[in-house]
Coordinates of C-alpha atoms in Angstrom, one line a residue:
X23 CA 103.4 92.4 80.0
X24 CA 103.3 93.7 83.5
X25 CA 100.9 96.1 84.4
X26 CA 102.4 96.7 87.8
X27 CA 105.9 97.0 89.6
X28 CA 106.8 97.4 93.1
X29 CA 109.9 97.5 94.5
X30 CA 111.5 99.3 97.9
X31 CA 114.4 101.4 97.5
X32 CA 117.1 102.7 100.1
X33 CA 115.7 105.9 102.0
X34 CA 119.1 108.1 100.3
X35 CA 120.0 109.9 97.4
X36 CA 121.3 106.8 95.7
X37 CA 117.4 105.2 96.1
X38 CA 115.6 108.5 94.6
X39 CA 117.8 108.1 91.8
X40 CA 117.5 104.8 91.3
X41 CA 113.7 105.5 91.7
X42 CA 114.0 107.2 88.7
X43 CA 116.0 104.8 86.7
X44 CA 113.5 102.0 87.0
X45 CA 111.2 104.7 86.0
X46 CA 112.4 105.4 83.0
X47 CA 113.1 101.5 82.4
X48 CA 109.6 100.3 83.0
X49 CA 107.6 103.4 80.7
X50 CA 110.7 102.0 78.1
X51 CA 109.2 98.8 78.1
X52 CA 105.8 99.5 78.1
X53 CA 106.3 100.9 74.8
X54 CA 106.9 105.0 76.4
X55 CA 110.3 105.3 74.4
X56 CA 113.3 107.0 76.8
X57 CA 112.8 110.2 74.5
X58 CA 109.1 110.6 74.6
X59 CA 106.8 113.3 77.0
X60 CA 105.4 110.7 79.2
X61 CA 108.2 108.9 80.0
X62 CA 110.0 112.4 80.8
X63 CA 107.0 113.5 82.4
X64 CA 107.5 110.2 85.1
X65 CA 110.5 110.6 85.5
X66 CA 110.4 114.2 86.5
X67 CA 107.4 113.2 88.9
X68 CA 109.2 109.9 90.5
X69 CA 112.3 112.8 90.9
X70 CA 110.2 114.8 92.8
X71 CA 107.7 112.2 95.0
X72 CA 111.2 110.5 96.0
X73 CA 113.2 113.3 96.8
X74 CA 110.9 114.3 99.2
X75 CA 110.3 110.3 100.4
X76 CA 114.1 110.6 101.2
X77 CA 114.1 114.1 102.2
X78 CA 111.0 114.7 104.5
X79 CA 109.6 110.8 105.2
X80 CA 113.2 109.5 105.6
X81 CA 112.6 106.9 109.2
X82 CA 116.3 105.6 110.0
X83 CA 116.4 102.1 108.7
X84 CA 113.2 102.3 106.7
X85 CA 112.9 102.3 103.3
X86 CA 110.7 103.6 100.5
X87 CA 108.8 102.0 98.2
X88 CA 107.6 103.2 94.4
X89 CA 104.4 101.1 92.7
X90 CA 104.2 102.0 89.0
X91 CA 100.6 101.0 87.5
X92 CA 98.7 101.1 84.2
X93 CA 95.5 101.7 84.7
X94 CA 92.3 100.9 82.8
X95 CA 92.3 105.1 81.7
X96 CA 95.4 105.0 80.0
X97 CA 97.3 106.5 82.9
X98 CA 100.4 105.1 84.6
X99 CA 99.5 105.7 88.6
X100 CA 102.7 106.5 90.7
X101 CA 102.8 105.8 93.8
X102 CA 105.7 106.6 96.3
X103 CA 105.1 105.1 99.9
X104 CA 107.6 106.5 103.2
X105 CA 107.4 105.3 106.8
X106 CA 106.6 108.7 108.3
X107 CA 103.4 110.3 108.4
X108 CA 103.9 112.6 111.0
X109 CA 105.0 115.1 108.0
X110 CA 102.1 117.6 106.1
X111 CA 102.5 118.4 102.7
X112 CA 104.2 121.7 102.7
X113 CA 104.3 123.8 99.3
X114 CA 106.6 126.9 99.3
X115 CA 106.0 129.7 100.9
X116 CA 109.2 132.2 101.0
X117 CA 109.7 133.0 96.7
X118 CA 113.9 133.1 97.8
X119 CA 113.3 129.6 98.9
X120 CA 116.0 127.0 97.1
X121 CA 113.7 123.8 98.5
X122 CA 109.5 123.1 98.8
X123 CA 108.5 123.2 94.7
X124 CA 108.6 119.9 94.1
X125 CA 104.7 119.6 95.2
X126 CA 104.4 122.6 92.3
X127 CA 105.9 120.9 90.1
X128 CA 103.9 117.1 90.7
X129 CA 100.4 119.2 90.5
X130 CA 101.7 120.8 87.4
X131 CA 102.6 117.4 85.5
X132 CA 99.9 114.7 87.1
X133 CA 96.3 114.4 85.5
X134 CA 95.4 114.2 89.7
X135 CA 97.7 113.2 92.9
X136 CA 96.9 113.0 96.2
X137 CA 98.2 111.7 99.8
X138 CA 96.7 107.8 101.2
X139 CA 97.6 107.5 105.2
X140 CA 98.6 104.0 105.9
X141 CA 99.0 102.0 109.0
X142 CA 103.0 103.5 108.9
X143 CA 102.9 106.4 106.9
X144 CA 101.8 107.8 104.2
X145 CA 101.6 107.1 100.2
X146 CA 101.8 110.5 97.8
X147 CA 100.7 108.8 94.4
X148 CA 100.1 111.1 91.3
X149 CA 98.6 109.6 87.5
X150 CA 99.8 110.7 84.4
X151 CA 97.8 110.4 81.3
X152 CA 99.8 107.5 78.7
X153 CA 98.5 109.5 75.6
X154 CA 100.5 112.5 74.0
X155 CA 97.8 115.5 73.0
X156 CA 97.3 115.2 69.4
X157 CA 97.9 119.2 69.3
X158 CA 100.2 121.6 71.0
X159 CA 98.4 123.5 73.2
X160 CA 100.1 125.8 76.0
X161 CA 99.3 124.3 79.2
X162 CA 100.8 125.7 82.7
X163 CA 103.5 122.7 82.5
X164 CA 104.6 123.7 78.6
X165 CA 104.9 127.6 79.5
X166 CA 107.0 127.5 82.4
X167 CA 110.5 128.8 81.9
X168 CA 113.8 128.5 84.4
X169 CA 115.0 131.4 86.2
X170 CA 118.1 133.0 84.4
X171 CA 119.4 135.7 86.5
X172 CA 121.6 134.4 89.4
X173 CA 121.8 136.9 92.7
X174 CA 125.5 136.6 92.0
X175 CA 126.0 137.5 88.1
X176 CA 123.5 140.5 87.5
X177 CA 123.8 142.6 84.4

């Protein structure tokens, strides 16, 4: 079995999806079902670290590259690397904002993450523990709800 995958992806929509894919394809076959919390939880992370590689790191006709690991912890180590590193990490500021959670959501889900400069850019990598708890306990990530009300269909 592989411990490790690397692969570079197209700097669009198409590559953060795809991103996400190979995600879910790789925890699959390191024995993380499709259906179980830590393959959802990577997926949701890869989502996020990706849409912004596109989004914010995007350097015309540069790619992206993801790095799934299994560590020696029992964590899988994500790792999303983009050409530009001229870009801070930004979290949300403005609650009406549609955009800038995704950072939320990674610090949320991941064990740890954190940023690596490179010679050309910048690598935002986040681990996630392999094990499911053996009891349910509410954690920030299980108690979060969506927003229901929309602006345009108050009650």
């Amino acid at each position: 079995m592989n411990a490790e995958i690397s692969t570079r992806l197209s700097a669009t929509p198409r590559g953060a999806r795809l991103a996400r894919r190979l995600t879910a394809q790789q925890l699959h076959d390191w024995g993380h079902p499709y259906d179980s919390e830590v393959n959802h939880t990577a997926q949701q992370v890869v989502a996020e670290l990706a849409a912004n590689a596109v989004t914010h790191g995007r350097v015309p006709g540069r790619d992206f590259e993801l790095r799934l690991r299994l560590t020696v912890e029992d964590t899988v180590r994500i790792e999303v690397s983009d050409a530009r590193a001229d870009r801070r990490l930004r979290y949300v500021t403005d609650p009406d904002s549609t955009h800038g959670r995704g950072l939320v959501l990674v610090s949320l889900l991941a064990r740890t993450w954190g940023v690596t400069e490179r010679t050309v850019g910048k690598t935002v990598w986040a681990e996630i523990p392999l094990k499911e708890p053996d009891s349910p306990i509410a954690t920030p990530a299980t108690t979060i709800s969506p927003r229901r009300e929309s602006p345009c269909h108050q009650t």
